[in-house]
Tab-separated table of C-alpha atoms in Angstrom:
chain	number	residue	atom	x	y	z
A	3	MET	CA	30.370	10.280	4.762
A	4	ALA	CA	28.548	7.319	5.618
A	5	VAL	CA	25.430	5.124	5.197
A	6	LEU	CA	23.568	5.644	8.884
A	7	GLU	CA	21.417	2.021	9.895
A	8	ILE	CA	17.686	2.873	8.628
A	9	LEU	CA	15.521	2.015	12.213
A	10	LYS	CA	12.557	-0.596	10.996
A	11	TYR	CA	9.211	-0.634	12.562
A	12	PRO	CA	8.359	-1.063	15.615
A	13	ASP	CA	11.483	0.700	16.706
A	14	PRO	CA	9.969	3.328	19.183
A	15	ARG	CA	11.777	6.135	17.764
A	16	LEU	CA	9.785	6.032	14.182
A	17	LYS	CA	6.857	6.918	16.401
A	18	GLU	CA	8.299	10.435	17.976
A	19	ILE	CA	7.663	14.042	17.363
A	20	ALA	CA	10.705	15.655	16.043
A	21	LEU	CA	12.193	18.726	16.854
A	22	GLU	CA	13.022	22.483	15.097
A	23	VAL	CA	16.624	22.803	13.808
A	24	GLU	CA	17.788	26.041	15.295
A	25	VAL	CA	21.544	25.606	14.220
A	26	PHE	CA	22.668	25.810	10.814
A	27	ASP	CA	26.395	24.536	11.551
A	28	ALA	CA	28.715	22.475	9.898
A	29	ALA	CA	27.621	19.597	11.804
A	30	LEU	CA	24.627	20.089	10.555
A	31	GLN	CA	25.858	19.890	6.759
A	32	SER	CA	28.189	16.916	7.694
A	33	PHE	CA	24.417	15.190	9.046
A	34	ILE	CA	22.883	16.345	5.916
A	35	ALA	CA	25.317	14.731	3.522
A	36	ASP	CA	25.366	11.045	5.453
A	37	LEU	CA	21.531	11.320	5.485
A	38	GLU	CA	21.581	11.790	1.721
A	39	GLN	CA	24.048	8.832	1.095
A	40	THR	CA	21.394	6.723	3.330
A	41	MET	CA	18.935	7.757	0.948
A	42	ARG	CA	20.946	7.286	-2.173
A	43	ALA	CA	22.317	3.679	-0.797
A	44	GLY	CA	18.518	2.423	-0.439
A	45	PRO	CA	16.528	0.838	-3.290
A	46	GLY	CA	14.599	2.929	-5.141
A	47	GLY	CA	14.195	5.634	-2.320
A	48	VAL	CA	13.365	9.111	-3.397
A	49	GLY	CA	13.189	10.911	0.070
A	50	ILE	CA	14.109	10.170	3.896
A	51	ALA	CA	13.583	11.947	6.762
A	52	ALA	CA	15.985	12.337	10.059
A	53	PRO	CA	13.966	10.514	12.229
A	54	GLN	CA	13.974	7.222	10.112
A	55	VAL	CA	18.036	7.282	11.217
A	56	GLY	CA	17.102	7.426	14.521
A	57	ARG	CA	17.524	11.632	14.847
A	58	LEU	CA	14.750	13.615	15.932
A	59	GLN	CA	14.725	16.318	14.007
A	60	ARG	CA	12.401	17.945	11.338
A	61	ILE	CA	15.246	17.574	8.360
A	62	VAL	CA	14.211	15.983	5.051
A	63	ILE	CA	16.188	15.195	1.791
A	64	VAL	CA	13.504	14.382	-1.603
A	65	ASP	CA	14.870	13.981	-4.863
A	66	VAL	CA	12.356	12.322	-7.565
A	67	SER	CA	14.700	13.628	-10.634
A	68	SER	CA	15.289	9.849	-11.143
A	69	LYS	CA	11.430	10.064	-11.976
A	70	PRO	CA	10.651	10.982	-16.200
A	71	LYS	CA	8.595	13.106	-17.091
A	72	ILE	CA	7.255	14.575	-14.247
A	73	LYS	CA	6.818	18.196	-12.908
A	74	GLN	CA	9.517	18.235	-9.920
A	75	HIS	CA	12.541	20.847	-8.399
A	76	GLY	CA	15.222	18.320	-8.150
A	77	ARG	CA	17.418	17.459	-4.906
A	78	LEU	CA	16.147	19.292	-2.288
A	79	VAL	CA	16.933	19.373	1.525
A	80	LEU	CA	13.653	20.922	3.948
A	81	ILE	CA	14.854	21.960	7.120
A	82	ASN	CA	11.770	23.054	9.449
A	83	PRO	CA	9.314	21.862	6.666
A	84	GLU	CA	5.697	23.182	7.035
A	85	ILE	CA	2.772	22.610	4.695
A	86	LEU	CA	0.841	25.770	3.948
A	87	GLU	CA	-1.973	24.759	1.557
A	88	TRP	CA	-3.136	21.410	0.185
A	89	GLU	CA	-5.587	20.743	-2.585
A	90	GLY	CA	-7.459	17.746	-4.296
A	91	MET	CA	-6.311	14.240	-3.304
A	92	ALA	CA	-5.444	11.053	-4.949
A	93	LYS	CA	-4.410	7.452	-4.259
A	94	GLY	CA	-0.784	6.464	-4.584
A	95	ARG	CA	1.098	2.966	-3.767
A	96	GLU	CA	3.865	3.714	-1.054
A	97	GLY	CA	6.835	2.165	0.662
A	98	CYS	CA	9.189	3.021	3.271
A	99	MET	CA	12.433	2.056	3.750
A	100	SER	CA	11.279	1.408	7.605
A	101	VAL	CA	8.764	-0.755	6.610
A	102	PRO	CA	10.748	-3.828	4.376
A	103	ASP	CA	8.619	-5.617	2.182
A	104	PHE	CA	5.208	-3.959	2.290
A	105	THR	CA	3.533	-1.093	-0.152
A	106	GLY	CA	-0.169	0.260	0.589
A	107	ASN	CA	-2.580	2.630	-1.028
A	108	VAL	CA	-2.169	5.930	0.823
A	109	ILE	CA	-3.989	9.346	-0.172
A	110	ARG	CA	-2.430	12.159	0.125
A	111	ALA	CA	-2.931	15.749	-1.478
A	112	LYS	CA	-2.523	16.489	-5.304
A	113	THR	CA	-0.960	19.878	-4.610
A	114	ILE	CA	1.139	21.352	-2.139
A	115	LYS	CA	2.584	25.240	-1.107
A	116	LEU	CA	5.686	24.078	1.180
A	117	ARG	CA	7.490	25.953	3.163
A	118	ALA	CA	11.138	25.264	4.332
A	119	GLN	CA	14.715	26.078	4.783
A	120	ASP	CA	17.404	24.993	3.050
A	121	GLU	CA	20.742	24.038	4.843
A	122	GLN	CA	22.104	27.753	5.217
A	123	GLY	CA	18.784	28.243	7.366
A	124	GLU	CA	17.296	30.360	4.334
A	125	PHE	CA	13.503	30.006	3.080
A	126	HIS	CA	12.292	28.756	0.482
A	127	ASP	CA	8.591	28.076	-1.115
A	128	TYR	CA	7.721	25.973	-2.945
A	129	ASP	CA	4.653	24.720	-5.316
A	130	MET	CA	4.617	20.832	-6.047
A	131	GLU	CA	2.512	18.261	-7.478
A	132	GLY	CA	1.880	14.350	-7.827
A	133	PHE	CA	4.666	12.252	-7.103
A	134	GLU	CA	6.565	14.890	-5.339
A	135	ALA	CA	4.018	16.401	-3.561
A	136	ARG	CA	3.604	13.144	-2.328
A	137	ALA	CA	7.310	12.093	-1.012
A	138	VAL	CA	7.434	15.201	0.379
A	139	GLN	CA	3.804	14.394	2.373
A	140	HIS	CA	5.381	10.999	3.484
A	141	GLU	CA	8.590	12.963	4.578
A	142	ILE	CA	6.879	15.488	6.671
A	143	ASP	CA	4.787	12.638	7.873
A	144	HIS	CA	8.044	10.986	9.476
A	145	LEU	CA	8.623	14.127	11.679
A	146	ASP	CA	5.450	13.958	13.035
A	147	GLY	CA	5.956	10.630	13.968
A	148	LEU	CA	3.280	8.765	11.412
A	149	LEU	CA	3.858	6.136	9.200
A	150	PHE	CA	1.962	5.977	6.002
A	151	LEU	CA	0.940	2.722	7.926
A	152	ASP	CA	-1.174	5.364	9.539
A	153	ARG	CA	-3.267	5.635	6.593
A	154	LEU	CA	-3.564	2.914	4.458
A	155	VAL	CA	-6.878	2.596	2.847
A	156	SER	CA	-8.850	-0.412	2.208
A	157	ARG	CA	-7.978	-1.786	-1.467
A	158	ARG	CA	-11.779	-2.287	-1.731
A	159	ASN	CA	-13.038	1.292	-1.093
A	160	ASP	CA	-11.091	3.023	-3.328
A	161	LEU	CA	-11.368	6.535	-3.167
A	162	PHE	CA	-13.760	7.495	-0.706
A	163	ALA	CA	-16.806	5.951	0.446
A	164	ARG	CA	-20.387	7.644	-0.849
A	165	LYS	CA	-21.667	9.416	2.576
A	166	VAL	CA	-25.320	9.094	3.076
A	167	TYR	CA	-27.348	11.785	3.818
A	168	LYS	CA	-30.047	11.720	5.682
B	19	MET	CA	12.217	-21.956	11.273
B	20	ALA	CA	12.298	-25.364	11.756
B	21	ASP	CA	11.110	-27.764	8.994
B	22	ASN	CA	8.170	-29.216	10.139
B	23	ASN	CA	6.787	-26.219	10.404
B	24	HIS	CA	4.189	-26.125	7.182
B	25	TRP	CA	1.944	-23.316	5.701
B	26	TYR	CA	-1.455	-24.635	4.964
B	27	MET	CA	-4.001	-22.622	2.765
B	28	LEU	CA	-7.601	-22.356	5.146
B	29	SER	CA	-10.833	-21.451	2.972
B	30	LEU	CA	-14.126	-21.072	4.932
B	31	ILE	CA	-16.975	-19.851	3.359
B	32	GLY	CA	-20.075	-19.660	4.726
B	33	LYS	CA	-23.471	-17.515	5.637
B	34	ASP	CA	-22.220	-14.349	6.760
B	35	ARG	CA	-22.600	-13.428	10.622
B	36	PRO	CA	-20.698	-10.923	13.023
B	37	GLY	CA	-17.779	-12.492	15.250
B	38	ILE	CA	-16.937	-15.369	12.151
B	39	VAL	CA	-13.053	-13.704	12.053
B	40	ALA	CA	-12.743	-13.910	15.915
B	41	HIS	CA	-14.024	-17.495	16.970
B	42	VAL	CA	-11.590	-18.846	13.753
B	43	THR	CA	-9.045	-17.262	14.647
B	44	SER	CA	-9.359	-17.702	18.692
B	45	ALA	CA	-9.226	-21.532	17.362
B	46	LEU	CA	-6.300	-22.183	14.999
B	47	PHE	CA	-4.385	-19.666	17.824
B	48	GLU	CA	-5.133	-21.918	20.783
B	49	GLY	CA	-4.368	-24.493	18.877
B	50	GLY	CA	-0.667	-23.229	18.481
B	51	ALA	CA	-1.274	-22.275	14.669
B	52	ASN	CA	0.732	-19.216	13.272
B	53	LEU	CA	-1.658	-17.190	10.760
B	54	GLY	CA	0.080	-14.697	7.537
B	55	GLU	CA	-1.716	-12.844	4.853
B	56	ALA	CA	-4.921	-13.278	4.716
B	57	SER	CA	-8.288	-11.997	2.247
B	58	MET	CA	-11.680	-12.041	3.846
B	59	MET	CA	-14.668	-10.420	2.485
B	60	ARG	CA	-18.658	-10.612	2.373
B	61	LEU	CA	-20.126	-11.665	-0.573
B	62	GLY	CA	-23.283	-11.915	-1.703
B	63	GLY	CA	-24.288	-13.144	2.080
B	64	ASN	CA	-21.520	-15.399	2.381
B	65	PHE	CA	-18.290	-14.747	4.227
B	66	SER	CA	-15.135	-15.832	2.790
B	67	MET	CA	-11.804	-16.264	3.882
B	68	MET	CA	-8.507	-17.617	2.360
B	69	LEU	CA	-5.948	-17.734	5.310
B	70	MET	CA	-1.862	-18.682	5.553
B	71	VAL	CA	-1.487	-20.499	8.311
B	72	GLN	CA	1.389	-22.223	9.842
B	73	PHE	CA	1.323	-25.018	11.750
B	74	THR	CA	3.784	-27.640	13.002
B	75	GLY	CA	1.510	-30.409	12.802
B	76	ASN	CA	0.130	-32.674	9.889
B	77	LEU	CA	-3.149	-31.512	7.939
B	78	HIS	CA	-5.112	-34.351	10.364
B	79	GLY	CA	-4.270	-32.186	13.127
B	80	LEU	CA	-5.209	-28.978	11.796
B	81	HIS	CA	-8.755	-30.152	10.654
B	82	GLU	CA	-8.960	-31.363	14.246
B	83	ILE	CA	-8.116	-27.513	15.708
B	84	ILE	CA	-10.326	-26.012	13.234
B	85	ASP	CA	-13.326	-28.723	11.813
B	86	GLY	CA	-15.504	-28.136	15.407
B	87	VAL	CA	-15.576	-24.359	15.008
B	88	ALA	CA	-16.291	-24.519	11.424
B	89	GLU	CA	-19.392	-26.647	12.043
B	90	SER	CA	-20.593	-24.443	15.260
B	91	LEU	CA	-20.175	-21.356	12.380
B	92	SER	CA	-21.791	-23.317	9.325
B	93	LEU	CA	-19.161	-23.118	7.814
B	94	HIS	CA	-17.435	-25.056	4.908
B	95	VAL	CA	-13.779	-25.628	5.215
B	96	HIS	CA	-11.110	-26.553	2.574
B	97	LEU	CA	-7.232	-27.245	3.929
B	98	ASP	CA	-3.971	-27.482	1.701
B	99	ARG	CA	-0.390	-27.683	2.354
B	100	ILE	CA	1.032	-25.235	0.369
B	101	ASP	CA	4.295	-24.630	-0.991
B	102	GLY	CA	4.617	-21.257	0.116
B	103	GLN	CA	6.033	-18.708	2.284
B	104	LEU	CA	5.778	-14.679	3.440
B	105	HIS	CA	7.789	-12.150	1.794
B	106	ASP	CA	7.281	-13.433	-1.479
B	107	HIS	CA	5.703	-10.207	-2.893
B	108	ARG	CA	5.276	-9.022	-6.155
B	109	GLN	CA	4.433	-5.555	-6.768
B	110	PRO	CA	1.671	-4.248	-8.735
B	111	ASP	CA	2.808	-1.683	-11.687
B	112	VAL	CA	-0.328	-1.492	-13.509
B	113	ARG	CA	-3.986	-0.184	-12.264
B	114	ILE	CA	-6.971	-0.816	-14.456
B	115	ARG	CA	-10.518	0.036	-13.614
B	116	VAL	CA	-13.437	-1.438	-15.777
B	117	TYR	CA	-17.018	-1.153	-15.799
B	118	GLY	CA	-19.954	-2.017	-17.956
B	119	ALA	CA	-23.667	-2.646	-18.002
B	120	ASP	CA	-23.055	-6.037	-16.711
B	121	ARG	CA	-23.922	-8.892	-19.273
B	122	ALA	CA	-22.657	-12.049	-19.752
B	123	GLY	CA	-18.847	-12.588	-20.563
B	124	ILE	CA	-17.461	-9.488	-19.919
B	125	VAL	CA	-14.837	-10.591	-17.174
B	126	ALA	CA	-13.765	-12.925	-19.577
B	127	LYS	CA	-13.703	-10.581	-22.677
B	128	VAL	CA	-11.301	-8.079	-20.354
B	129	THR	CA	-9.460	-10.484	-18.777
B	130	GLY	CA	-8.825	-12.414	-21.965
B	131	VAL	CA	-7.336	-9.617	-24.132
B	132	LEU	CA	-5.218	-8.312	-21.035
B	133	ALA	CA	-3.774	-11.370	-20.249
B	134	GLU	CA	-2.653	-12.044	-24.205
B	135	ALA	CA	-1.639	-8.498	-23.546
B	136	GLY	CA	0.928	-9.634	-20.568
B	137	LEU	CA	-1.009	-8.889	-17.889
B	138	HIS	CA	-0.428	-11.409	-14.708
B	139	ILE	CA	-3.067	-10.669	-12.008
B	140	LEU	CA	-2.374	-10.070	-8.891
B	141	ASP	CA	-5.702	-8.609	-7.325
B	142	LEU	CA	-8.931	-8.502	-8.626
B	143	GLU	CA	-11.664	-6.912	-6.866
B	144	SER	CA	-15.349	-6.872	-8.502
B	145	ASP	CA	-18.700	-6.190	-7.378
B	146	VAL	CA	-22.381	-5.621	-9.497
B	147	ALA	CA	-23.904	-2.428	-8.762
B	148	GLY	CA	-26.957	-0.762	-10.255
B	149	THR	CA	-30.481	-2.551	-9.988
B	150	GLN	CA	-31.738	-5.383	-10.118
B	151	THR	CA	-32.955	-4.859	-13.845
B	152	GLU	CA	-29.892	-2.663	-15.127
B	153	PRO	CA	-27.320	-4.243	-13.524
B	154	VAL	CA	-23.678	-2.470	-13.375
B	155	TYR	CA	-20.650	-4.695	-13.600
B	156	ILE	CA	-17.552	-2.881	-11.483
B	157	MET	CA	-13.737	-4.478	-11.579
B	158	THR	CA	-10.388	-2.914	-10.375
B	159	ILE	CA	-7.581	-4.912	-10.958
B	160	GLU	CA	-3.606	-4.640	-10.238
B	161	GLY	CA	-1.124	-6.423	-11.437
B	162	HIS	CA	2.322	-6.998	-13.423
B	163	ALA	CA	2.720	-5.465	-17.072
B	164	GLY	CA	4.989	-8.459	-18.221
B	165	GLU	CA	4.924	-6.443	-21.646
B	166	GLY	CA	4.480	-3.159	-20.731
B	167	VAL	CA	1.964	-0.815	-19.856
B	168	ALA	CA	1.593	0.521	-23.596
B	169	ALA	CA	0.486	-3.092	-24.941
B	170	LEU	CA	-2.436	-3.081	-22.139
B	171	GLU	CA	-4.041	0.378	-23.038
B	172	SER	CA	-4.099	-0.986	-26.785
B	173	ALA	CA	-5.776	-4.185	-25.579
B	174	LEU	CA	-8.061	-1.996	-23.829
B	175	GLU	CA	-8.873	-0.651	-26.836
B	176	ILE	CA	-10.237	-3.602	-28.024
B	177	VAL	CA	-12.368	-3.902	-24.719
B	178	LYS	CA	-13.818	-0.036	-25.248
B	179	GLN	CA	-14.993	-0.534	-28.908
B	180	GLU	CA	-17.145	-2.668	-26.942
B	181	GLY	CA	-19.189	-0.594	-24.992
B	182	ILE	CA	-17.536	-0.953	-21.837
B	183	ASP	CA	-15.756	1.592	-20.247
B	184	ALA	CA	-11.940	0.731	-19.361
B	185	SER	CA	-9.132	2.648	-18.032
B	186	LEU	CA	-5.588	2.242	-16.355
B	187	GLU	CA	-3.123	3.844	-14.626
B	188	ALA	CA	0.662	2.725	-14.397
B	189	ILE	CA	1.515	2.354	-10.761
B	190	ASP	CA	4.574	4.261	-9.270
B	191	ILE	CA	5.341	3.233	-6.129
B	192	MET	CA	6.712	6.275	-3.962
B	193	VAL	CA	9.523	4.904	-1.664
B	194	GLY	CA	10.401	7.099	1.222
């Protein structure tokens, strides 16, 4: 196992769209082990996506079990993840190992229904909420070439600007 | 970074109009200054800027760059050499919302009890909404809870007993 180098913005690979994983072999398992070790080596990192280490494949690891008293699924390897349903909106503060020395407020869905494959290619469905749902949405954004910087909201206009209807 | 590359804090205030930021930052760029962190907003029809500026010359040289454009836009200028740097962020761990019928002393009351309970304010924004006859004061604060979030929660109870609406939430930063 090895700790891989985390790409930092403005590395252009962070803006690429990652490809589906089709082969679930030993090489994939080995990469996932490295990716997990890289996530755990980062300060406070609760999630990581393969493009953050320059591998443009749809692989995400999330583990928010270090946070007390929240609903969560523990360590999750999410391959080819797909959000099937979204509900609610909440503002929360995010940071990113690929964007050092900055945190900002981002609006995410409060709850999501997620379908993803595991390391062996088996499909699973998950109902997620809160911090874990936020982490998964942040990581899936990486698979689509998006950073939380693309979703920052103004500090001043808290949640939603009021719409004016004529 | 060369030692003679100093940071200054530039404050500019004047009647709001479109183009202020573009004019001021162009003058700074053309004068060879770099910009750092900034906070700018319209307050009561005025535009206010606070801007970290890095410049190799002295205070006088920086005034020469900025005074002309400031005068043309009728902006008041204040410049200070600061002992500061980039990458010196402190992350907030608590967000506090306060609102109520506007009355004298509301900010002093709220921030007073919170300071006593260990709050270090990192960011405060407030506005007066409602109407001329019935103004409503609204404030959001992000800060660091030096003595824990529970201490701030108790402090807010004091405020709430006086008819001010206040709520608080821990900021749990998601790093991914």
